[in-house]
mmCIF file of C-alpha atoms and ligand atoms in Angstrom:
data_model
loop_
_atom_site.group_PDB
_atom_site.id
_atom_site.type_symbol
_atom_site.label_atom_id
_atom_site.label_comp_id
_atom_site.label_asym_id
_atom_site.label_seq_id
_atom_site.Cartn_x
_atom_site.Cartn_y
_atom_site.Cartn_z
ATOM 1 C CA MET A 1 -12.362 -14.663 -16.053
ATOM 2 C CA PHE A 2 -10.825 -14.122 -12.626
ATOM 3 C CA PRO A 3 -8.637 -16.690 -10.919
ATOM 4 C CA SER A 4 -10.930 -18.895 -8.893
ATOM 5 C CA VAL A 5 -12.476 -17.192 -5.905
ATOM 6 C CA LEU A 6 -12.512 -19.302 -2.775
ATOM 7 C CA LEU A 7 -15.101 -18.399 -0.216
ATOM 8 C CA VAL A 8 -14.691 -19.798 3.250
ATOM 9 C CA LEU A 9 -17.749 -19.412 5.401
ATOM 10 C CA SER A 10 -17.425 -19.538 9.143
ATOM 11 C CA ALA A 11 -20.359 -19.113 11.488
ATOM 12 C CA VAL A 12 -20.314 -15.331 11.405
ATOM 13 C CA PHE A 13 -17.717 -14.146 8.925
ATOM 14 C CA THR A 14 -16.870 -14.456 5.278
ATOM 15 C CA VAL A 15 -13.222 -14.678 4.257
ATOM 16 C CA VAL A 16 -12.352 -13.895 0.665
ATOM 17 C CA VAL A 17 -9.013 -14.586 -0.944
ATOM 18 C CA ALA A 18 -7.198 -11.919 -2.945
ATOM 19 C CA GLN A 19 -8.801 -12.120 -6.361
ATOM 20 C CA ASP A 20 -7.229 -9.195 -8.095
ATOM 21 C CA GLY A 21 -3.909 -7.598 -8.811
ATOM 22 C CA TYR A 22 -0.486 -9.109 -8.422
ATOM 23 C CA ALA A 23 -1.400 -10.840 -5.127
ATOM 24 C CA SER A 24 -3.631 -13.151 -7.162
ATOM 25 C CA LEU A 25 -0.618 -14.468 -9.109
ATOM 26 C CA ASN A 26 2.389 -16.575 -8.008
ATOM 27 C CA GLY A 27 0.119 -19.198 -6.433
ATOM 28 C CA GLY A 28 -2.392 -16.677 -5.076
ATOM 29 C CA THR A 29 -2.993 -15.211 -1.642
ATOM 30 C CA LYS A 30 -5.472 -16.995 0.572
ATOM 31 C CA GLY A 31 -4.121 -16.028 3.978
ATOM 32 C CA GLY A 32 -5.533 -18.245 6.693
ATOM 33 C CA ALA A 33 -8.322 -19.748 4.604
ATOM 34 C CA GLY A 34 -8.855 -23.374 5.598
ATOM 35 C CA GLY A 35 -7.123 -22.957 8.947
ATOM 36 C CA THR A 36 -8.233 -22.132 12.469
ATOM 37 C CA THR A 37 -10.322 -19.123 13.433
ATOM 38 C CA THR A 38 -9.964 -17.061 16.606
ATOM 39 C CA THR A 39 -11.223 -13.720 17.846
ATOM 40 C CA VAL A 40 -8.926 -11.716 20.115
ATOM 41 C CA SER A 41 -9.293 -8.479 22.069
ATOM 42 C CA ALA A 42 -6.118 -8.259 24.170
ATOM 43 C CA VAL A 43 -2.623 -7.265 23.055
ATOM 44 C CA ALA A 44 -0.831 -10.429 24.194
ATOM 45 C CA ALA A 45 -3.480 -12.676 22.651
ATOM 46 C CA PHE A 46 -3.263 -10.749 19.382
ATOM 47 C CA GLN A 47 0.555 -10.958 19.256
ATOM 48 C CA THR A 48 0.519 -14.685 19.994
ATOM 49 C CA ALA A 49 -2.285 -15.481 17.563
ATOM 50 C CA ILE A 50 -0.781 -13.775 14.488
ATOM 51 C CA LYS A 51 2.846 -14.895 14.754
ATOM 52 C CA THR A 52 2.632 -18.622 13.992
ATOM 53 C CA ASP A 53 3.192 -19.985 10.482
ATOM 54 C CA THR A 54 0.165 -22.292 10.401
ATOM 55 C CA ALA A 55 -2.974 -21.301 8.536
ATOM 56 C CA LYS A 56 -5.286 -19.132 10.648
ATOM 57 C CA THR A 57 -7.738 -16.266 10.578
ATOM 58 C CA VAL A 58 -7.452 -13.872 13.510
ATOM 59 C CA TYR A 59 -10.369 -11.513 14.059
ATOM 60 C CA LEU A 60 -9.455 -8.417 16.048
ATOM 61 C CA LYS A 61 -12.147 -7.012 18.260
ATOM 62 C CA GLY A 62 -10.290 -3.918 19.440
ATOM 63 C CA PRO A 63 -9.209 -1.320 20.038
ATOM 64 C CA ILE A 64 -5.717 -2.324 21.169
ATOM 65 C CA THR A 65 -2.614 -0.231 21.779
ATOM 66 C CA LEU A 66 0.759 -1.645 20.732
ATOM 67 C CA SER A 67 4.129 -0.385 21.963
ATOM 68 C CA SER A 68 6.077 -2.030 19.109
ATOM 69 C CA GLN A 69 5.396 -3.701 15.773
ATOM 70 C CA ALA A 70 3.597 -7.040 16.005
ATOM 71 C CA THR A 71 5.030 -9.848 13.857
ATOM 72 C CA ILE A 72 2.790 -11.655 11.378
ATOM 73 C CA GLY A 73 3.560 -15.258 10.380
ATOM 74 C CA ASN A 74 2.859 -17.177 7.166
ATOM 75 C CA ASN A 75 -0.645 -18.146 6.074
ATOM 76 C CA THR A 76 -2.402 -15.496 8.142
ATOM 77 C CA SER A 77 -5.531 -13.417 7.737
ATOM 78 C CA ILE A 78 -6.042 -10.596 10.237
ATOM 79 C CA ILE A 79 -9.479 -9.060 9.991
ATOM 80 C CA GLY A 80 -11.051 -6.328 12.099
ATOM 81 C CA VAL A 81 -14.531 -7.000 13.504
ATOM 82 C CA GLY A 82 -16.985 -4.321 12.364
ATOM 83 C CA THR A 83 -15.232 -0.991 12.897
ATOM 84 C CA SER A 84 -13.496 -2.125 16.111
ATOM 85 C CA GLY A 85 -10.249 -3.435 14.580
ATOM 86 C CA ILE A 86 -8.289 -0.408 15.732
ATOM 87 C CA ILE A 87 -4.548 -0.610 16.412
ATOM 88 C CA ASN A 88 -3.148 2.472 18.143
ATOM 89 C CA GLY A 89 0.608 2.802 17.638
ATOM 90 C CA GLY A 90 3.033 -0.087 17.185
ATOM 91 C CA GLY A 91 2.127 -1.269 13.707
ATOM 92 C CA LEU A 92 2.567 -4.631 11.997
ATOM 93 C CA LYS A 93 5.477 -6.321 10.246
ATOM 94 C CA ILE A 94 5.643 -9.051 7.649
ATOM 95 C CA VAL A 95 9.310 -10.022 7.270
ATOM 96 C CA GLY A 96 10.439 -13.147 5.423
ATOM 97 C CA LYS A 97 6.858 -14.430 5.262
ATOM 98 C CA SER A 98 4.259 -15.207 2.640
ATOM 99 C CA ASN A 99 0.530 -15.542 2.106
ATOM 100 C CA VAL A 100 -0.867 -12.829 4.382
ATOM 101 C CA ILE A 101 -4.143 -10.878 4.279
ATOM 102 C CA VAL A 102 -4.721 -7.725 6.369
ATOM 103 C CA ARG A 103 -8.274 -6.372 6.148
ATOM 104 C CA ASN A 104 -10.574 -3.949 7.888
ATOM 105 C CA LEU A 105 -8.075 -2.576 10.417
ATOM 106 C CA VAL A 106 -7.459 1.028 11.454
ATOM 107 C CA ILE A 107 -3.763 1.570 12.156
ATOM 108 C CA ASN A 108 -2.920 5.012 13.438
ATOM 109 C CA LYS A 109 -0.105 7.146 14.810
ATOM 110 C CA VAL A 110 2.798 4.724 14.744
ATOM 111 C CA VAL A 111 5.589 6.904 16.129
ATOM 112 C CA GLY A 112 9.020 6.153 14.650
ATOM 113 C CA ASN A 113 7.913 3.189 12.566
ATOM 114 C CA ASP A 114 5.658 2.090 9.721
ATOM 115 C CA ALA A 115 2.010 1.148 10.131
ATOM 116 C CA ILE A 116 2.846 -1.933 8.039
ATOM 117 C CA THR A 117 6.420 -2.922 7.139
ATOM 118 C CA MET A 118 6.980 -5.621 4.529
ATOM 119 C CA GLN A 119 10.436 -7.020 3.746
ATOM 120 C CA ARG A 120 11.331 -10.192 1.803
ATOM 121 C CA ALA A 121 7.635 -11.027 1.836
ATOM 122 C CA ASN A 122 5.407 -12.210 -0.964
ATOM 123 C CA ASN A 123 1.748 -12.753 -1.696
ATOM 124 C CA ILE A 124 0.244 -10.120 0.572
ATOM 125 C CA TRP A 125 -3.169 -8.456 0.307
ATOM 126 C CA ILE A 126 -3.678 -5.186 2.188
ATOM 127 C CA ASP A 127 -7.358 -4.408 1.733
ATOM 128 C CA HIS A 128 -10.018 -2.101 3.198
ATOM 129 C CA ASN A 129 -7.892 -0.637 5.983
ATOM 130 C CA GLU A 130 -7.597 2.935 7.257
ATOM 131 C CA PHE A 131 -4.239 4.539 8.010
ATOM 132 C CA TYR A 132 -3.851 7.962 9.565
ATOM 133 C CA SER A 133 -1.623 10.062 11.783
ATOM 134 C CA ASP A 134 -1.249 13.867 11.557
ATOM 135 C CA THR A 135 0.908 16.385 9.739
ATOM 136 C CA THR A 136 1.814 18.534 12.723
ATOM 137 C CA HIS A 137 5.017 16.689 13.698
ATOM 138 C CA GLY A 138 7.179 16.900 10.538
ATOM 139 C CA PHE A 139 7.993 14.112 8.075
ATOM 140 C CA ASP A 140 10.143 11.837 10.194
ATOM 141 C CA TYR A 141 8.070 11.593 13.382
ATOM 142 C CA TYR A 142 5.922 8.861 11.923
ATOM 143 C CA ASP A 143 7.457 6.683 9.207
ATOM 144 C CA GLY A 144 5.493 5.134 6.327
ATOM 145 C CA GLN A 145 1.952 3.791 6.261
ATOM 146 C CA VAL A 146 2.566 0.835 3.931
ATOM 147 C CA ASP A 147 6.273 0.329 3.205
ATOM 148 C CA ILE A 148 7.398 -2.463 0.896
ATOM 149 C CA THR A 149 11.150 -3.086 0.704
ATOM 150 C CA HIS A 150 13.843 -5.762 0.267
ATOM 151 C CA ALA A 151 12.599 -7.717 -2.731
ATOM 152 C CA CYS A 152 8.979 -8.143 -1.714
ATOM 153 C CA ASP A 153 6.747 -9.403 -4.510
ATOM 154 C CA PHE A 154 3.146 -10.088 -5.543
ATOM 155 C CA ILE A 155 1.267 -7.625 -3.362
ATOM 156 C CA THR A 156 -2.106 -5.945 -3.834
ATOM 157 C CA VAL A 157 -3.024 -2.791 -1.890
ATOM 158 C CA SER A 158 -6.734 -2.096 -2.455
ATOM 159 C CA TYR A 159 -9.614 -0.066 -1.015
ATOM 160 C CA ASN A 160 -7.532 1.465 1.781
ATOM 161 C CA TYR A 161 -8.067 4.982 3.108
ATOM 162 C CA PHE A 162 -4.772 6.801 3.729
ATOM 163 C CA HIS A 163 -4.996 10.239 5.274
ATOM 164 C CA ASP A 164 -3.279 12.951 7.300
ATOM 165 C CA HIS A 165 0.281 11.762 6.905
ATOM 166 C CA TYR A 166 3.574 12.884 5.395
ATOM 167 C CA LYS A 167 5.279 9.996 3.551
ATOM 168 C CA CYS A 168 2.645 7.423 2.781
ATOM 169 C CA SER A 169 4.006 4.394 0.956
ATOM 170 C CA LEU A 170 7.611 3.641 -0.008
ATOM 171 C CA ILE A 171 8.643 0.821 -2.306
ATOM 172 C CA GLY A 172 12.376 0.076 -2.259
ATOM 173 C CA HIS A 173 14.346 1.510 0.647
ATOM 174 C CA ASP A 174 17.543 2.586 -1.080
ATOM 175 C CA PRO A 175 18.781 3.405 -4.594
ATOM 176 C CA SER A 176 21.885 1.269 -3.970
ATOM 177 C CA ASN A 177 19.855 -1.901 -3.410
ATOM 178 C CA ALA A 178 19.464 -2.822 -7.090
ATOM 179 C CA LYS A 179 21.048 -6.234 -6.689
ATOM 180 C CA GLU A 180 18.356 -7.454 -4.318
ATOM 181 C CA ASP A 181 15.395 -5.488 -5.662
ATOM 182 C CA THR A 182 15.675 -5.522 -9.466
ATOM 183 C CA ALA A 183 12.861 -7.536 -11.078
ATOM 184 C CA LYS A 184 10.936 -7.738 -7.785
ATOM 185 C CA PHE A 185 8.115 -5.538 -6.457
ATOM 186 C CA HIS A 186 5.232 -6.643 -8.733
ATOM 187 C CA LEU A 187 2.551 -4.597 -7.009
ATOM 188 C CA THR A 188 -0.988 -3.376 -7.622
ATOM 189 C CA TYR A 189 -2.610 -0.337 -5.984
ATOM 190 C CA HIS A 190 -6.281 0.104 -6.813
ATOM 191 C CA HIS A 191 -9.360 1.872 -5.449
ATOM 192 C CA ASN A 192 -7.408 3.430 -2.588
ATOM 193 C CA ARG A 193 -8.405 6.818 -1.218
ATOM 194 C CA TRP A 194 -5.696 9.281 -0.218
ATOM 195 C CA ASN A 195 -6.317 12.630 1.452
ATOM 196 C CA ASN A 196 -3.914 15.183 2.928
ATOM 197 C CA ILE A 197 -0.728 13.247 2.234
ATOM 198 C CA HIS A 198 2.552 15.039 1.539
ATOM 199 C CA THR A 199 4.461 12.478 -0.569
ATOM 200 C CA ARG A 200 4.755 8.824 -1.685
ATOM 201 C CA THR A 201 1.393 7.693 -3.013
ATOM 202 C CA PRO A 202 3.513 5.634 -3.578
ATOM 203 C CA ALA A 203 7.205 6.473 -4.195
ATOM 204 C CA MET A 204 9.011 3.568 -5.782
ATOM 205 C CA ARG A 205 12.470 2.286 -6.699
ATOM 206 C CA PHE A 206 13.107 -0.651 -9.057
ATOM 207 C CA ALA A 207 9.410 -1.495 -8.843
ATOM 208 C CA HIS A 208 6.770 -2.630 -11.333
ATOM 209 C CA VAL A 209 3.544 -1.024 -10.118
ATOM 210 C CA HIS A 210 0.054 -0.971 -11.589
ATOM 211 C CA SER A 211 -1.935 1.961 -10.166
ATOM 212 C CA TYR A 212 -5.577 2.163 -11.218
ATOM 213 C CA ASN A 213 -8.815 3.753 -10.051
ATOM 214 C CA ASN A 214 -7.329 5.463 -7.004
ATOM 215 C CA LEU A 215 -8.686 8.762 -5.658
ATOM 216 C CA PHE A 216 -6.166 11.391 -4.542
ATOM 217 C CA ASP A 217 -7.264 14.561 -2.763
ATOM 218 C CA ASN A 218 -4.885 17.196 -1.413
ATOM 219 C CA VAL A 219 -1.567 15.481 -2.060
ATOM 220 C CA VAL A 220 0.523 18.396 -0.957
ATOM 221 C CA SER A 221 3.987 17.948 -2.523
ATOM 222 C CA GLN A 222 4.211 14.913 -4.767
ATOM 223 C CA GLY A 223 2.010 11.896 -5.526
ATOM 224 C CA ILE A 224 3.223 8.895 -7.524
ATOM 225 C CA HIS A 225 7.020 9.072 -7.771
ATOM 226 C CA SER A 226 8.781 6.595 -10.037
ATOM 227 C CA ARG A 227 12.526 6.752 -9.478
ATOM 228 C CA SER A 228 15.650 4.565 -9.639
ATOM 229 C CA LYS A 229 14.405 2.831 -12.795
ATOM 230 C CA ALA A 230 11.019 1.843 -11.406
ATOM 231 C CA GLU A 231 8.171 1.505 -13.886
ATOM 232 C CA VAL A 232 4.535 2.319 -13.259
ATOM 233 C CA LEU A 233 1.349 1.922 -15.272
ATOM 234 C CA ILE A 234 -1.129 4.617 -14.251
ATOM 235 C CA GLU A 235 -4.732 4.546 -15.379
ATOM 236 C CA GLY A 236 -8.216 5.592 -14.411
ATOM 237 C CA ASN A 237 -7.079 7.611 -11.389
ATOM 238 C CA VAL A 238 -8.597 10.869 -10.149
ATOM 239 C CA PHE A 239 -6.431 13.579 -8.598
ATOM 240 C CA ALA A 240 -7.800 16.780 -7.081
ATOM 241 C CA ASN A 241 -5.874 19.644 -5.527
ATOM 242 C CA THR A 242 -2.682 17.641 -6.027
ATOM 243 C CA THR A 243 0.459 19.618 -6.806
ATOM 244 C CA GLU A 244 2.388 16.996 -8.783
ATOM 245 C CA PRO A 245 0.302 13.857 -9.426
ATOM 246 C CA VAL A 246 3.099 11.914 -11.159
ATOM 247 C CA SER A 247 6.854 12.419 -11.449
ATOM 248 C CA THR A 248 9.543 10.246 -13.002
ATOM 249 C CA PHE A 249 12.284 12.799 -12.318
ATOM 250 C CA GLY A 250 14.601 10.984 -9.919
ATOM 251 C CA PHE A 251 15.209 13.961 -7.632
ATOM 252 C CA VAL A 252 14.003 13.270 -4.067
ATOM 253 C CA ILE A 253 12.411 16.533 -2.986
ATOM 254 C CA PRO A 254 13.098 18.162 0.403
ATOM 255 C CA ASP A 255 9.566 17.243 1.616
ATOM 256 C CA ASP A 256 10.294 13.532 1.046
ATOM 257 C CA SER A 257 12.887 12.948 3.767
ATOM 258 C CA PRO A 258 16.030 12.988 1.604
ATOM 259 C CA ASP A 259 19.499 12.422 3.118
ATOM 260 C CA ASP A 260 20.605 15.867 1.926
ATOM 261 C CA PRO A 261 18.128 18.487 3.190
ATOM 262 C CA ASN A 262 18.255 20.126 -0.252
ATOM 263 C CA GLY A 263 17.215 16.873 -1.936
ATOM 264 C CA ASP A 264 18.886 13.717 -3.274
ATOM 265 C CA PHE A 265 19.619 12.843 -6.879
ATOM 266 C CA GLU A 266 18.619 9.390 -8.073
ATOM 267 C CA PRO A 267 18.176 7.985 -11.577
ATOM 268 C CA ASP A 268 14.782 8.693 -13.143
ATOM 269 C CA GLY A 269 11.968 6.161 -13.284
ATOM 270 C CA PHE A 270 9.475 5.400 -16.045
ATOM 271 C CA ALA A 271 5.729 5.925 -16.305
ATOM 272 C CA ASN A 272 3.083 4.854 -18.780
ATOM 273 C CA PHE A 273 -0.479 6.109 -18.878
ATOM 274 C CA GLY A 274 -3.177 3.567 -19.778
ATOM 275 C CA ALA A 275 -6.880 4.454 -19.630
ATOM 276 C CA ALA A 276 -7.413 8.201 -19.103
ATOM 277 C CA ASN A 277 -6.673 9.777 -15.739
ATOM 278 C CA ASP A 278 -8.013 13.053 -14.349
ATOM 279 C CA PHE A 279 -5.020 15.001 -13.032
ATOM 280 C CA GLY A 280 -7.079 18.035 -11.979
ATOM 281 C CA ASN A 281 -4.893 21.123 -12.065
ATOM 282 C CA GLY A 282 -1.764 19.187 -11.055
ATOM 283 C CA LYS A 283 1.399 19.293 -13.151
ATOM 284 C CA ASN A 284 3.180 16.038 -13.929
ATOM 285 C CA ASN A 285 6.902 15.741 -14.629
ATOM 286 C CA ILE A 286 7.337 12.805 -16.983
ATOM 287 C CA THR A 287 10.955 12.468 -18.079
ATOM 288 C CA ALA A 288 10.854 8.891 -19.375
ATOM 289 C CA THR A 289 8.101 6.711 -20.788
ATOM 290 C CA GLY A 290 8.588 3.011 -20.259
ATOM 291 C CA LEU A 291 7.468 -0.280 -21.732
ATOM 292 C CA PHE A 292 4.960 -1.233 -19.038
ATOM 293 C CA THR A 293 1.618 -1.056 -20.830
ATOM 294 C CA SER A 294 -0.264 -4.194 -19.748
ATOM 295 C CA VAL A 295 -0.579 -6.590 -16.835
ATOM 296 C CA PRO A 296 -0.842 -10.395 -16.825
ATOM 297 C CA TYR A 297 -4.163 -10.502 -14.933
ATOM 298 C CA THR A 298 -7.700 -9.454 -15.744
ATOM 299 C CA TYR A 299 -9.265 -6.447 -14.050
ATOM 300 C CA THR A 300 -12.298 -4.266 -14.543
ATOM 301 C CA LEU A 301 -11.748 -0.512 -14.662
ATOM 302 C CA THR A 302 -14.289 1.678 -12.907
ATOM 303 C CA PRO A 303 -15.343 4.417 -15.360
ATOM 304 C CA LEU A 304 -13.380 7.592 -14.590
ATOM 305 C CA ALA A 305 -16.576 9.561 -13.882
ATOM 306 C CA ASN A 306 -17.511 7.067 -11.136
ATOM 307 C CA VAL A 307 -14.132 6.758 -9.425
ATOM 308 C CA ARG A 308 -14.765 9.438 -6.815
ATOM 309 C CA SER A 309 -18.111 8.020 -5.690
ATOM 310 C CA VAL A 310 -17.055 4.355 -5.847
ATOM 311 C CA VAL A 311 -13.804 4.903 -3.925
ATOM 312 C CA THR A 312 -15.335 7.272 -1.367
ATOM 313 C CA ALA A 313 -18.104 4.762 -0.668
ATOM 314 C CA GLY A 314 -15.909 1.665 -0.767
ATOM 315 C CA ALA A 315 -12.486 2.449 0.726
ATOM 316 C CA GLY A 316 -11.688 2.066 4.415
ATOM 317 C CA VAL A 317 -13.151 0.030 7.269
ATOM 318 C CA GLY A 318 -16.663 -1.198 7.963
ATOM 319 C CA LYS A 319 -17.183 -1.853 4.273
ATOM 320 C CA ILE A 320 -16.294 -5.496 3.679
HETATM 321 C C1 NAG B 1 7.193 -19.145 5.924
HETATM 322 O O1 NAG B 1 7.254 -18.578 4.621
HETATM 323 C C2 NAG B 1 8.577 -18.237 4.245
HETATM 324 C C3 NAG B 1 8.476 -17.452 2.961
HETATM 325 O O2 NAG B 1 7.753 -18.159 1.978
HETATM 326 C C4 NAG B 1 9.394 -19.513 4.133
HETATM 327 O O3 NAG B 1 10.725 -19.181 3.789
HETATM 328 C C5 NAG B 1 9.381 -20.238 5.462
HETATM 329 O O4 NAG B 1 10.020 -21.476 5.333
HETATM 330 C C6 NAG B 1 7.950 -20.464 5.931
HETATM 331 N N1 NAG B 1 7.976 -21.013 7.295
HETATM 332 C C7 NAG B 1 7.342 -22.111 7.612
HETATM 333 C C8 NAG B 1 7.500 -22.569 9.018
HETATM 334 O O5 NAG B 1 6.622 -22.714 6.816
HETATM 335 C C1 NAG B 2 -5.655 22.154 -1.311
HETATM 336 O O1 NAG B 2 -4.554 21.580 -0.610
HETATM 337 C C2 NAG B 2 -3.934 22.462 0.304
HETATM 338 C C3 NAG B 2 -2.729 21.751 0.856
HETATM 339 O O2 NAG B 2 -1.832 21.515 -0.183
HETATM 340 C C4 NAG B 2 -4.901 22.871 1.374
HETATM 341 O O3 NAG B 2 -4.290 23.775 2.253
HETATM 342 C C5 NAG B 2 -6.136 23.472 0.746
HETATM 343 O O4 NAG B 2 -7.115 23.706 1.737
HETATM 344 C C6 NAG B 2 -6.720 22.553 -0.312
HETATM 345 N N1 NAG B 2 -7.791 23.197 -1.013
HETATM 346 C C7 NAG B 2 -8.994 22.664 -1.114
HETATM 347 C C8 NAG B 2 -9.994 23.433 -1.914
HETATM 348 O O5 NAG B 2 -9.293 21.570 -0.618
HETATM 349 C C1 NAG B 3 11.172 18.090 -14.130
HETATM 350 O O1 NAG B 3 12.244 17.312 -14.607
HETATM 351 C C2 NAG B 3 13.309 18.044 -15.160
HETATM 352 C C3 NAG B 3 14.309 17.060 -15.693
HETATM 353 O O2 NAG B 3 13.839 16.503 -16.889
HETATM 354 C C4 NAG B 3 13.914 18.961 -14.144
HETATM 355 O O3 NAG B 3 14.940 19.713 -14.735
HETATM 356 C C5 NAG B 3 12.845 19.853 -13.582
HETATM 357 O O4 NAG B 3 13.375 20.625 -12.541
HETATM 358 C C6 NAG B 3 11.677 19.064 -13.071
HETATM 359 N N1 NAG B 3 10.615 19.934 -12.672
HETATM 360 C C7 NAG B 3 10.099 19.918 -11.438
HETATM 361 C C8 NAG B 3 8.981 20.863 -11.189
HETATM 362 O O5 NAG B 3 10.486 19.144 -10.566
HETATM 363 C C1 NAG B 4 -0.192 -24.940 7.130
HETATM 364 C C2 NAG B 4 -0.364 -24.234 5.821
HETATM 365 O O1 NAG B 4 -1.463 -23.915 5.387
HETATM 366 N N1 NAG B 4 0.768 -23.979 5.190
HETATM 367 C C3 NAG B 4 0.754 -23.319 3.916
HETATM 368 C C4 NAG B 4 1.302 -21.924 4.063
HETATM 369 O O2 NAG B 4 1.323 -21.318 2.803
HETATM 370 C C5 NAG B 4 2.215 -21.944 1.905
HETATM 371 C C6 NAG B 4 2.321 -21.079 0.683
HETATM 372 O O3 NAG B 4 1.113 -20.444 0.377
HETATM 373 C C7 NAG B 4 1.713 -23.317 1.621
HETATM 374 O O4 NAG B 4 2.620 -23.995 0.770
HETATM 375 C C8 NAG B 4 1.607 -24.081 2.914
HETATM 376 O O5 NAG B 4 1.044 -25.313 2.696
#
């Protein structure tokens, strides 16, 4: 039923390839499976280990503190050891690369940049990580937590815990970038937990996003925002105390870092609802229904009544 699952056993660790969502397509995402294995604890060793393009699994036994984004090469798995894979500041970038897995890391308080930046990258699996900062510094002090721009494709974001942040996850950096981005951004977000986020869970332009079985608590201003002709299929999600779970109205609200402080106008996006969602007492603003009603991979929906317990128990670090 699923694409084949390749298990690579090393002496101590188990590495699993991305088996679900869009990262399982386009040749699949196996990261460093089959390559070398190293465990690092120091900043310089970490930076050196992750940047090559040869197949490798890098285990991070942290914490480490980065002063700038560390560059990830092709064919890489980065996996935190236990709950020690903590990266303070700096963040990670995947630019012009493919076949990368990031699992079981805590990335926090990246001032002036994203926790993970992806550009012109494909076949990426971001799984079982925790991302947090704070909401006491305004929306531009930290940037995004997982930002996916410039024609990235075939990415799965699963079982992550995003909390205490303004603008969480942006797909497509600019409404004028249609030429590069149209027909890209095939992305899956599932079983992620979000708590105390202001906007962008995610916000998307031009994208094609399948969002299922995510848990959203306390999304202050706006949750899933489909704009600039993006399309999103939303199913089996639970929202609580979330002002606006889903909007396809293109307007970029003042709390979402628009160019004009009163908000920016963009074309609307599209949204389709699949299996039932629980929107709590939130109010959606659906201006356009699209044609995105099914995905080309198999997946198993968690029953809506179990989403809160399954995601709370399963998302974040120390759980793989
Ligand atoms: C790394 O992957 C990118 C994207 O697929 C590719 O363009 C590049 O040639 C690869 N580099 C090497 C050294 O294999
Ligand atoms: C609901 O969210 C707001 C922030 O939008 C927060 O101040 C409030 O404490 C939350 N209420 C509950 C019951 O969690
Ligand atoms: C919802 O979208 C409409 C456009 O169809 C807009 O006029 C309205 O202001 C939006 N409502 C909110 C709460 O953003
Ligand atoms: C050395 C190595 O494993 N290279 C692989 C990197 O990933 C690409 C795409 O997944 C493969 O084609 C390479 O063989």
